[in-house]
PDB file of C-alpha atoms in Angstrom:
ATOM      1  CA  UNK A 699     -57.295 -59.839  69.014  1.00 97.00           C
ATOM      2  CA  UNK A 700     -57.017 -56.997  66.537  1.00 98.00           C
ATOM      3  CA  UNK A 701     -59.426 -55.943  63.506  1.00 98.00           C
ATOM      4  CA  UNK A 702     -57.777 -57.669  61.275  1.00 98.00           C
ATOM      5  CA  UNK A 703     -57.219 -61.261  62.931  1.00 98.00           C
ATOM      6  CA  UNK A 704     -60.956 -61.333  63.034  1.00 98.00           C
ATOM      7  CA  UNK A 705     -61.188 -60.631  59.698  1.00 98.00           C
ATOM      8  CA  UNK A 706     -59.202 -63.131  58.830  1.00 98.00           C
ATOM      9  CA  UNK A 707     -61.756 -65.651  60.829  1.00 98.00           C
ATOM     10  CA  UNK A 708     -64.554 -64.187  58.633  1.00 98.00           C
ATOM     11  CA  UNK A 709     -62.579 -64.854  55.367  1.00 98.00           C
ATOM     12  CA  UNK A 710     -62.333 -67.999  56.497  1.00 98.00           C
ATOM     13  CA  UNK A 711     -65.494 -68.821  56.766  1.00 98.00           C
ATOM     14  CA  UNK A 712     -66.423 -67.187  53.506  1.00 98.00           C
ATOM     15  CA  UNK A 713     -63.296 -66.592  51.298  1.00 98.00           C
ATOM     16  CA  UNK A 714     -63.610 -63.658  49.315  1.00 97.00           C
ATOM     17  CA  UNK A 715     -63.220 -65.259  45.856  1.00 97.00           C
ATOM     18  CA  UNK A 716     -66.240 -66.565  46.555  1.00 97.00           C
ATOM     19  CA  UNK A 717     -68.323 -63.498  45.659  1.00 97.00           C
ATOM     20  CA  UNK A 718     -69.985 -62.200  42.400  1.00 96.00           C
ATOM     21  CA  UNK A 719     -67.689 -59.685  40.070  1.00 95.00           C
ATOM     22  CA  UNK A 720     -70.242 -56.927  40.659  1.00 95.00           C
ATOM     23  CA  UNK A 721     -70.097 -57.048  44.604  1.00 97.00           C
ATOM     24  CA  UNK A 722     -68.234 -55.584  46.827  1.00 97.00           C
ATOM     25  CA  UNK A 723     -67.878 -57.623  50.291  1.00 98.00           C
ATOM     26  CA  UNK A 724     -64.921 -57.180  52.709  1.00 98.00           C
ATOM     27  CA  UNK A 725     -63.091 -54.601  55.133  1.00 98.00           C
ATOM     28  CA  UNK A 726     -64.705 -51.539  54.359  1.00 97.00           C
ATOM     29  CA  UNK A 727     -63.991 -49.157  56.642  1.00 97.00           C
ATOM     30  CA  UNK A 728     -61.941 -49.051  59.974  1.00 97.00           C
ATOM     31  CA  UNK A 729     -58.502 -49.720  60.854  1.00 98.00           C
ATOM     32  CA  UNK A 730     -57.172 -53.130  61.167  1.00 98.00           C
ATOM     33  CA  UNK A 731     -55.273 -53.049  64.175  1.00 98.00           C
ATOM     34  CA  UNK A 732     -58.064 -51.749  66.240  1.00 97.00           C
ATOM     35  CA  UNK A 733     -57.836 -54.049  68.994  1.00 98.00           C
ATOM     36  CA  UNK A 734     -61.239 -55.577  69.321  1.00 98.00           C
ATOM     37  CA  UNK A 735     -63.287 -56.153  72.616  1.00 98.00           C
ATOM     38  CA  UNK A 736     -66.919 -55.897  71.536  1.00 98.00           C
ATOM     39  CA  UNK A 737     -68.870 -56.993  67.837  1.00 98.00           C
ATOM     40  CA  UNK A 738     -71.984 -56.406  66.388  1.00 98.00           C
ATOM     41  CA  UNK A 739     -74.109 -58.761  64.266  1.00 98.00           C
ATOM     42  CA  UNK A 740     -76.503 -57.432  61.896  1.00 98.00           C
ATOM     43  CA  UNK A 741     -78.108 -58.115  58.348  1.00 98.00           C
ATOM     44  CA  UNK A 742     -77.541 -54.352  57.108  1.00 98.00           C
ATOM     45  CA  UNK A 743     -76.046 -51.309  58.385  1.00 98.00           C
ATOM     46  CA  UNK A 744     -79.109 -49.092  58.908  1.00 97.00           C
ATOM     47  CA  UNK A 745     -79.563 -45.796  60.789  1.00 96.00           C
ATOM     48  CA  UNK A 746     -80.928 -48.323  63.612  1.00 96.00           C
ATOM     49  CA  UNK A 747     -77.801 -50.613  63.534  1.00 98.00           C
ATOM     50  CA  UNK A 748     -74.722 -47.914  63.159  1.00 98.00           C
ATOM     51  CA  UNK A 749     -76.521 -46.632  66.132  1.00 97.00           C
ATOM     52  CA  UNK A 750     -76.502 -49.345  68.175  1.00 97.00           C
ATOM     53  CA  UNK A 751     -72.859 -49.990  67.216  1.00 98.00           C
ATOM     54  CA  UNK A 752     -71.731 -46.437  68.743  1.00 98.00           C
ATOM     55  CA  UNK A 753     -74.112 -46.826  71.722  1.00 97.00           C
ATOM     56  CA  UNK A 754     -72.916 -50.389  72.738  1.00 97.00           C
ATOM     57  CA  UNK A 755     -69.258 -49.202  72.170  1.00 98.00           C
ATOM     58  CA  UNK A 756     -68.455 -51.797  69.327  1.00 98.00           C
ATOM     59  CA  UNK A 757     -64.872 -51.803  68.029  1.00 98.00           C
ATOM     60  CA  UNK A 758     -66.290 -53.926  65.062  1.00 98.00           C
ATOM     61  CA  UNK A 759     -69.381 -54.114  62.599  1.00 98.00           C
ATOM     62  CA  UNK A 760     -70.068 -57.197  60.387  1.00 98.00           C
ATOM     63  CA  UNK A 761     -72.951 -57.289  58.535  1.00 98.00           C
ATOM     64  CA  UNK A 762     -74.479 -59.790  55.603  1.00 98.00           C
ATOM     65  CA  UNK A 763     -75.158 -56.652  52.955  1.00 98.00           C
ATOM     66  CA  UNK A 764     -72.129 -54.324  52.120  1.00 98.00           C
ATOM     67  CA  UNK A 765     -73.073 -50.465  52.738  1.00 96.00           C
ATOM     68  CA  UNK A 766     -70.874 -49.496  50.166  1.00 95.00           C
ATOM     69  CA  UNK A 767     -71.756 -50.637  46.343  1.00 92.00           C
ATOM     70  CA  UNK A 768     -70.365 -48.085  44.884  1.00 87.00           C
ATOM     71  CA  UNK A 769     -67.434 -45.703  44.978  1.00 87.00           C
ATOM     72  CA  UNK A 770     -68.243 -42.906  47.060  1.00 88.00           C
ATOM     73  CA  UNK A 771     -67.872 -38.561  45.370  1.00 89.00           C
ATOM     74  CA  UNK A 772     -68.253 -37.712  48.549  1.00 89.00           C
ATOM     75  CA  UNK A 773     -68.237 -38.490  52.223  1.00 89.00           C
ATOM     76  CA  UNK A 774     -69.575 -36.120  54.307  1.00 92.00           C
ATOM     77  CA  UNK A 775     -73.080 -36.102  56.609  1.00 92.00           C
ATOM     78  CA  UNK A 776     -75.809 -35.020  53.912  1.00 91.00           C
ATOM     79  CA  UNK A 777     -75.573 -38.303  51.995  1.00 91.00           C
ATOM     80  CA  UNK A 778     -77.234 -41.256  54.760  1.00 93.00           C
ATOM     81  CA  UNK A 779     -74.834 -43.769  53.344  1.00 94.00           C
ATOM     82  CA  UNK A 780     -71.698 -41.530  54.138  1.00 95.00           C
ATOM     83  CA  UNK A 781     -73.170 -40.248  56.820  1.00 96.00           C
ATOM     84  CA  UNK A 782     -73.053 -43.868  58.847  1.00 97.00           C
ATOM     85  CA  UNK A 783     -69.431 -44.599  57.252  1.00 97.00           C
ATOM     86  CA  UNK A 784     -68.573 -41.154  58.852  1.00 96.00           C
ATOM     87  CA  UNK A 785     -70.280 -41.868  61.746  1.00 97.00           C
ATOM     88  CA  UNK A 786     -68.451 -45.730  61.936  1.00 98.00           C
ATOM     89  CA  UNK A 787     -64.856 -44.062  61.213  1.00 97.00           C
ATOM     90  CA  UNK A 788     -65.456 -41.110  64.320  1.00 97.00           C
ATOM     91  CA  UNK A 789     -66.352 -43.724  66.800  1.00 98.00           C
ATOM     92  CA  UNK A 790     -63.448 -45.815  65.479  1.00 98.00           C
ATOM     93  CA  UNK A 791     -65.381 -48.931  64.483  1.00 98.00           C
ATOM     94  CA  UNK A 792     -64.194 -51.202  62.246  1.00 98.00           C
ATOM     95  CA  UNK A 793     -66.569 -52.836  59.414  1.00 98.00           C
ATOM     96  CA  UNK A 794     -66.570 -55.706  57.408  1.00 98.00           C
ATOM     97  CA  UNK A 795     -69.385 -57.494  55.106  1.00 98.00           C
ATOM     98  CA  UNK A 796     -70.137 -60.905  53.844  1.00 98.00           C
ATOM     99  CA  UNK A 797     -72.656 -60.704  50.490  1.00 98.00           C
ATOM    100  CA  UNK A 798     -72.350 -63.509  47.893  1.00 98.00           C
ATOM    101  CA  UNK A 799     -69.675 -65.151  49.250  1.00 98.00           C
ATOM    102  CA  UNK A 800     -71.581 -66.269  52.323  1.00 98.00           C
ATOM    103  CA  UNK A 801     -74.448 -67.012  49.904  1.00 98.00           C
ATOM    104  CA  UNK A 802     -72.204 -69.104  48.282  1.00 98.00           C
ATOM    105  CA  UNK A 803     -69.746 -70.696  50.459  1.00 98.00           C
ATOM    106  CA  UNK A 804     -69.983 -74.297  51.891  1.00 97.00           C
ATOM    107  CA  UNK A 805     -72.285 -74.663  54.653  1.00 98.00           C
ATOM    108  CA  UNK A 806     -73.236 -70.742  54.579  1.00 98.00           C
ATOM    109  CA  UNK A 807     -76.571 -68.826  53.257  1.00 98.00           C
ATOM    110  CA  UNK A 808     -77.974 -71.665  50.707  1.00 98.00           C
ATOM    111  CA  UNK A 809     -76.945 -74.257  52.688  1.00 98.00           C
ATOM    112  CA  UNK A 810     -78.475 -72.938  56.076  1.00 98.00           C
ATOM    113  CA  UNK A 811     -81.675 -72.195  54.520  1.00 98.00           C
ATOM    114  CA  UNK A 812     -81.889 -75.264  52.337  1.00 98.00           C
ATOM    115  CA  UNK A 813     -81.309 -77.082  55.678  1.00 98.00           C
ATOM    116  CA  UNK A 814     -84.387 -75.327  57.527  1.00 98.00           C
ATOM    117  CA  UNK A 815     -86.422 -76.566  54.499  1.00 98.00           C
ATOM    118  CA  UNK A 816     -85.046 -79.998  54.661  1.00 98.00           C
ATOM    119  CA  UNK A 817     -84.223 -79.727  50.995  1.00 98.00           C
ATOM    120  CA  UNK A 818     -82.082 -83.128  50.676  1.00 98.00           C
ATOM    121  CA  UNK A 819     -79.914 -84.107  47.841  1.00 97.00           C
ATOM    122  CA  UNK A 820     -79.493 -80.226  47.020  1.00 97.00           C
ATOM    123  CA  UNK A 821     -77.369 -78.694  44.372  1.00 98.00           C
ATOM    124  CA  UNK A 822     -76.672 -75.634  43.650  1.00 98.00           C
ATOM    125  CA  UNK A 823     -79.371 -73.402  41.719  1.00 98.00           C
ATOM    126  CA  UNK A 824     -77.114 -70.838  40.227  1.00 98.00           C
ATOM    127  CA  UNK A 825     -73.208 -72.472  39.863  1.00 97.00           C
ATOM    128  CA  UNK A 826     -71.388 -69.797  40.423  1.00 96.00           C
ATOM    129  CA  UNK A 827     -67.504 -71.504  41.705  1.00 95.00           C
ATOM    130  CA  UNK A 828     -66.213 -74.381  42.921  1.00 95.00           C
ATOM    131  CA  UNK A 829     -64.857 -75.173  46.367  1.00 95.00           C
ATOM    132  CA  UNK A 830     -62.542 -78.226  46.907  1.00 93.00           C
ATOM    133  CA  UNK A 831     -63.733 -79.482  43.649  1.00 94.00           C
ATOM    134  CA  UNK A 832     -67.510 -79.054  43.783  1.00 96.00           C
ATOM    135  CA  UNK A 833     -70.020 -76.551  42.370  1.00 97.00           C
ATOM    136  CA  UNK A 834     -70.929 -73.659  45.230  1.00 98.00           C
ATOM    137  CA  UNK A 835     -73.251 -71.104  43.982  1.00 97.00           C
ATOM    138  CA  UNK A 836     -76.589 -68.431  44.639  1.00 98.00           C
ATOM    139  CA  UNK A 837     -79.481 -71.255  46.231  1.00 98.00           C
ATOM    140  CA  UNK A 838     -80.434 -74.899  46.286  1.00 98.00           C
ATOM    141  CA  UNK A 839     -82.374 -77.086  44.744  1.00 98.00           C
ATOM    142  CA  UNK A 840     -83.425 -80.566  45.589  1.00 98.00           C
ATOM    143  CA  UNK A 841     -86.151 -82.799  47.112  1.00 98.00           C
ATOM    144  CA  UNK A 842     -88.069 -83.031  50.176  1.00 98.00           C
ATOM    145  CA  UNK A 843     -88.542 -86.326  52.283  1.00 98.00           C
ATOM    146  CA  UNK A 844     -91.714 -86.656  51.760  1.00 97.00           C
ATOM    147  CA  UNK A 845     -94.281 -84.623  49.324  1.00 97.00           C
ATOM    148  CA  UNK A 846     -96.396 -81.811  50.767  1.00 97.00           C
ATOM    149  CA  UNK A 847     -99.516 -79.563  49.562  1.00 96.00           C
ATOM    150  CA  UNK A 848     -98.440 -75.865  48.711  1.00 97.00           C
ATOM    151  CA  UNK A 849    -100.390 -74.881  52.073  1.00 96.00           C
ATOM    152  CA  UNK A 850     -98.058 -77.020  54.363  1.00 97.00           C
ATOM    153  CA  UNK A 851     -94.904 -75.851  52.000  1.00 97.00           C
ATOM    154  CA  UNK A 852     -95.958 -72.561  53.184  1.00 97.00           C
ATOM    155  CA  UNK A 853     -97.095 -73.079  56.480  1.00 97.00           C
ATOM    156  CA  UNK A 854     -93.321 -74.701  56.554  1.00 98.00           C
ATOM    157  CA  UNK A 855     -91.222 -71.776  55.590  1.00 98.00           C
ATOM    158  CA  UNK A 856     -93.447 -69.467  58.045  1.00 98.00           C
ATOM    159  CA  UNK A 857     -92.430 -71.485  60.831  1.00 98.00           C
ATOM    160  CA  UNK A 858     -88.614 -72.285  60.061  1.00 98.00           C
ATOM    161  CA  UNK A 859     -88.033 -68.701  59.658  1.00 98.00           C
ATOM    162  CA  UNK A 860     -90.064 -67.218  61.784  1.00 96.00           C
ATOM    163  CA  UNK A 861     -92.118 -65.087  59.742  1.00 96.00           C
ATOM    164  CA  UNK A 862     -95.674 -63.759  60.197  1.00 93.00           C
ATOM    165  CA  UNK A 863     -96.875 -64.124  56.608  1.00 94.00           C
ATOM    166  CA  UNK A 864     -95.630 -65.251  52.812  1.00 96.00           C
ATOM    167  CA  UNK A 865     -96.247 -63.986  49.738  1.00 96.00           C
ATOM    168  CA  UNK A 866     -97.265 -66.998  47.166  1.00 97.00           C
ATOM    169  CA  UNK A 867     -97.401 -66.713  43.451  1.00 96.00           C
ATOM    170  CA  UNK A 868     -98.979 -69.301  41.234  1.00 95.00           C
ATOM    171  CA  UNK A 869    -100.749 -71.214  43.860  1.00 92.00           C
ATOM    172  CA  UNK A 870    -104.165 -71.807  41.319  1.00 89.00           C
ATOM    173  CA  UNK A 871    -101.517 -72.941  38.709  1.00 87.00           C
ATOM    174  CA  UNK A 872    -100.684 -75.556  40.815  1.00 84.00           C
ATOM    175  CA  UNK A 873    -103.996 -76.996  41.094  1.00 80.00           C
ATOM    176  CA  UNK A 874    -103.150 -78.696  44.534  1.00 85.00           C
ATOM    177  CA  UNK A 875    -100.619 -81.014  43.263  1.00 90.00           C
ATOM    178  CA  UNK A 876     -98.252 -82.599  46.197  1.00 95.00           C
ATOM    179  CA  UNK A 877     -94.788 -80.507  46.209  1.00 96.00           C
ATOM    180  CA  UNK A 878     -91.560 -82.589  46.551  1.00 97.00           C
ATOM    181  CA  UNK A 879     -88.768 -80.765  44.413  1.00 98.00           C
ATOM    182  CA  UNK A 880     -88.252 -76.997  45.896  1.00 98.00           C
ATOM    183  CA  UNK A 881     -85.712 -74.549  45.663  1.00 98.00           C
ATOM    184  CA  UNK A 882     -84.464 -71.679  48.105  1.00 98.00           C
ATOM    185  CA  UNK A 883     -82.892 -68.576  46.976  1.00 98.00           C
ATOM    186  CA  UNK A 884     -82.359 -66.146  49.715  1.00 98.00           C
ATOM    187  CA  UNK A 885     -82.514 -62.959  49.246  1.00 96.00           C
ATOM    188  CA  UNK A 886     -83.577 -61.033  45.694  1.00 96.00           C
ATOM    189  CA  UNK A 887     -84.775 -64.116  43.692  1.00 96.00           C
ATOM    190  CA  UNK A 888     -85.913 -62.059  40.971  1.00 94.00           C
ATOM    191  CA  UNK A 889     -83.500 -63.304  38.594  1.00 96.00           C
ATOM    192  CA  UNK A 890     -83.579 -66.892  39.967  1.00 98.00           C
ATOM    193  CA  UNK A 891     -87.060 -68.370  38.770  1.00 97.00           C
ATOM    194  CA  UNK A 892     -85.609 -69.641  35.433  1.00 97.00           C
ATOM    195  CA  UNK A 893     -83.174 -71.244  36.833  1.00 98.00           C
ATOM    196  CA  UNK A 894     -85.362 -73.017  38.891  1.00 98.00           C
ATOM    197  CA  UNK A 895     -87.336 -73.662  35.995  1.00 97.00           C
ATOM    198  CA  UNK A 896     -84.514 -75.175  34.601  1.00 97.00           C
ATOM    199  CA  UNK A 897     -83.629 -77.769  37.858  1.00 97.00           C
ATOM    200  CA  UNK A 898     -87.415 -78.953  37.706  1.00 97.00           C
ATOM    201  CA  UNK A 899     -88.121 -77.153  40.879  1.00 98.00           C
ATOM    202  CA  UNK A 900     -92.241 -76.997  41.120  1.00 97.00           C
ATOM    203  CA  UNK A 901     -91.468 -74.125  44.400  1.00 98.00           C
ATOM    204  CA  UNK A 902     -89.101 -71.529  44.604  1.00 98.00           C
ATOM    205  CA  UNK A 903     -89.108 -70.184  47.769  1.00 98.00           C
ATOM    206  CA  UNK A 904     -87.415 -66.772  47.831  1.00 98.00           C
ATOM    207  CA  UNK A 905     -87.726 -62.696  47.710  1.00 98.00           C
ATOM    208  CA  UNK A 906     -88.354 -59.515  46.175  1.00 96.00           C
ATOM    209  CA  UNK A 907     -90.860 -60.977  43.592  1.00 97.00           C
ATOM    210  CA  UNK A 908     -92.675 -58.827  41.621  1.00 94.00           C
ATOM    211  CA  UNK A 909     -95.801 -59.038  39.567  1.00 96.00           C
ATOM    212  CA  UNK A 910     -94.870 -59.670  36.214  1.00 97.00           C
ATOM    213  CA  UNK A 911     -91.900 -62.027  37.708  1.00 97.00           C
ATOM    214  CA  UNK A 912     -94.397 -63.842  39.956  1.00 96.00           C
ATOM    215  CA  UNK A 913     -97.280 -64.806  37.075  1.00 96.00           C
ATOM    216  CA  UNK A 914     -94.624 -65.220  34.650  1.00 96.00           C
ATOM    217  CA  UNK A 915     -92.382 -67.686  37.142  1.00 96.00           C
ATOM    218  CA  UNK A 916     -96.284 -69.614  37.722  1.00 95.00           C
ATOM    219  CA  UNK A 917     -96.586 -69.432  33.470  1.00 95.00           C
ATOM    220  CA  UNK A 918     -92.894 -71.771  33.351  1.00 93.00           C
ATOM    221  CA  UNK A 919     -94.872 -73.956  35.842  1.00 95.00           C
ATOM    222  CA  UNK A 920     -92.999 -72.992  38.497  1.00 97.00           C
ATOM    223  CA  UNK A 921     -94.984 -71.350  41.670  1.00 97.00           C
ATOM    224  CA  UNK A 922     -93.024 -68.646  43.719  1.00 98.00           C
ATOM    225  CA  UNK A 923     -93.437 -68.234  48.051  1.00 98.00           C
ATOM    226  CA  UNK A 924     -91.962 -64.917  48.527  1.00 98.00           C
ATOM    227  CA  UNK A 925     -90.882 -64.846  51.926  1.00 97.00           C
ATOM    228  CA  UNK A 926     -89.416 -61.158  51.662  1.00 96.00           C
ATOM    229  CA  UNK A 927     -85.567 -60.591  51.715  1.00 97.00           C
ATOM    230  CA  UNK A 928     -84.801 -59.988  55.037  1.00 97.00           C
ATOM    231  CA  UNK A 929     -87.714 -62.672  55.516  1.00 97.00           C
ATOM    232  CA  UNK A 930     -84.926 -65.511  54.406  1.00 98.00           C
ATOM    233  CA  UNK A 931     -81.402 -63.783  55.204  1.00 98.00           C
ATOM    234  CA  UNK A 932     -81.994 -63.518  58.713  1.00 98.00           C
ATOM    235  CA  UNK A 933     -80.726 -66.373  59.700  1.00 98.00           C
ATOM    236  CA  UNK A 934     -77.534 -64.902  58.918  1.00 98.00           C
ATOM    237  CA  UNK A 935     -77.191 -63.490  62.292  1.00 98.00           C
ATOM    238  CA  UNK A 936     -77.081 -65.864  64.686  1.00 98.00           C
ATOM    239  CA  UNK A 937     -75.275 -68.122  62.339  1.00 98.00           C
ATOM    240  CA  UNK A 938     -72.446 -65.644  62.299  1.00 98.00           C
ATOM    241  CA  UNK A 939     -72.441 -64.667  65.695  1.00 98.00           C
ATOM    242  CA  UNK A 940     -72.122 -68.363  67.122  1.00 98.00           C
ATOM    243  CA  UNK A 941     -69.345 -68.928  64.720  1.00 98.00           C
ATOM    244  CA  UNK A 942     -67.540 -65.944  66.016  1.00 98.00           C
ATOM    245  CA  UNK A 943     -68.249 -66.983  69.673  1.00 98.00           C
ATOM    246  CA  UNK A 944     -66.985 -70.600  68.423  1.00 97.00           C
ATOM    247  CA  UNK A 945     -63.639 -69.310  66.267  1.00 97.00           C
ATOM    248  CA  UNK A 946     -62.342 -66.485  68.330  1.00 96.00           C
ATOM    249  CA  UNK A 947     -60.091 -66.550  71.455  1.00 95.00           C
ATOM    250  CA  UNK A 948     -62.612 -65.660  73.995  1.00 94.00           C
ATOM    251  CA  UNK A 949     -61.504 -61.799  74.494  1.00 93.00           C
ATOM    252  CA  UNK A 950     -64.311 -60.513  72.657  1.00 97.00           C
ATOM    253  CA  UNK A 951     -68.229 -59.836  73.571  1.00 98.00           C
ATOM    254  CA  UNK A 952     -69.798 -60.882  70.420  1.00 98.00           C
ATOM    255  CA  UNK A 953     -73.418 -59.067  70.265  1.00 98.00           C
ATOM    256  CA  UNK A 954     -76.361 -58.910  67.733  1.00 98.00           C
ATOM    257  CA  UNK A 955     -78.618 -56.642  65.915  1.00 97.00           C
ATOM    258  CA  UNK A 956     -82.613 -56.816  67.354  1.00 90.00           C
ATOM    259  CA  UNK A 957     -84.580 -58.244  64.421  1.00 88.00           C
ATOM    260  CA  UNK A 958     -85.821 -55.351  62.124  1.00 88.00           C
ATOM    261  CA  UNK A 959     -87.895 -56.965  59.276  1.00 89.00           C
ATOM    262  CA  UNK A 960     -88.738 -53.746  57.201  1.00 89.00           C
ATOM    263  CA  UNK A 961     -92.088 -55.082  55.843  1.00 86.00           C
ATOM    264  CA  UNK A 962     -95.202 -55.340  57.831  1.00 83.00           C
ATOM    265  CA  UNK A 963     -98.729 -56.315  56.515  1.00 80.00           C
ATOM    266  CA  UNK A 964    -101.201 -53.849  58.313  1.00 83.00           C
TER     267      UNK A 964
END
């Protein structure tokens, strides 16, 4: 199968119209009739990952988080962005990203995280579409089978996605009332707390919270478990690879990135 039949797999899966106006998912580099025998997995294209793309002789890169935002001046090797596109195009690797339309789309990023939670009943936290005549948007919001302490919410998310430690914001706010209504916002959730405030959600479990986000999220009565970005998105990888293994023909090796989270707590 070629570049682009894969691609076509991937938009599948998550259709392009599915993403935010300001991002910038899809083919971004490659050729698409690069016949494909080998393809990576991975949440970002670091230094780490383009790497291990060119060492394990990949003929295609997919990744969660686009390496190119922006329009490029230049593209040479004293920029590091340019520098791994250059580095994809001379080893003749094709690469292709999924951003907020795999947040978005049907049984994707808010759905497989919601899921891990057992969120029931969700709905979408931020509408941002519609698919087949429903809302599809950024998160989910809804209830949990049975109502928890913040500890055990916590203790929860730890264990569903693997993490060594969260980040929790407004926990004396709470004043140890059970939790049953959460929401999950994967990724940057900085922008997400009023909406949660606005669903009734007591937790929003998410990323990238700052200070004055986090006390001013627990001030709207809603208290914020920052599980870090990559903490969350993660699960992205395996999800992507098995559907890969699951849609494709059979003639390709489909491999994945090592986890990498970027954060540690010394």
């Amino acid at each position: 199968m070629q570049c682009r039949d894969w691609i076509k797999i991937l938009d599948r899966l998550a259709p392009r119209e599915y993403a935010c106006d300001w991002d910038n998912p899809g083919f971004l580099a490659g050729r698409g009739g690069k016949e494909v025998e080998r393809i990576l997995v991975a949440l970002d294209a670091t230094d780490q990952v383009v790497e291990q793309a060119v060492r394990e002789k990949a003929d295609l890169l997919v990744t969660h988080h686009p390496l190119i935002f922006k329009p490029l001046k230049q593209v040479n090797d004293e920029h590091f962005i340019s520098r791994r596109i250059l580095q994809l195009i001379q080893a003749d690797i094709g690469y292709f990203a999924m951003h907020t339309n795999f947040d978005a789309a049907p049984g994707c990023m808010a759905d497989l995280a919601a899921k891990r939670l057992g969120i029931l009943d969700g709905e979408p936290l931020e509408v941002t579409g519609e698919a087949d005549g429903s809302p599809i948007g950024i998160g989910k919001v809804g209830r949990l089978a049975e109502p928890v302490t913040l500890e055990e919410l916590a203790a929860n998310v730890k264990t569903a996605f693997g993490l060594p430690f969260v980040t929790v914001y407004g926990a004396e706010e709470a004043g140890g009332r059970p939790v049953s209504r959460i929401a999950v916002s994967p990724g940057s959730g900085s922008s997400m707390t009023g909406f949660a405030a606005k669903k009734g959600a007591q937790v929003l479990v998410t990323g990238d919270i700052g200070h004055h986000t986090g006390i001013d999220a627990a001030a709207c009565g809603v208290t914020v478990i920052d599980a870090g970005h990559y903490g969350l998105e993660h699960i992205f990888i395996p999800f992507v690879a098995e559907y890969l293994r699951r849609e494709g023909d059979g003639s390709a090796q489909v491999l994945t990135a090592a986890p990498a989270f970027p954060v540690k707590m010394l």
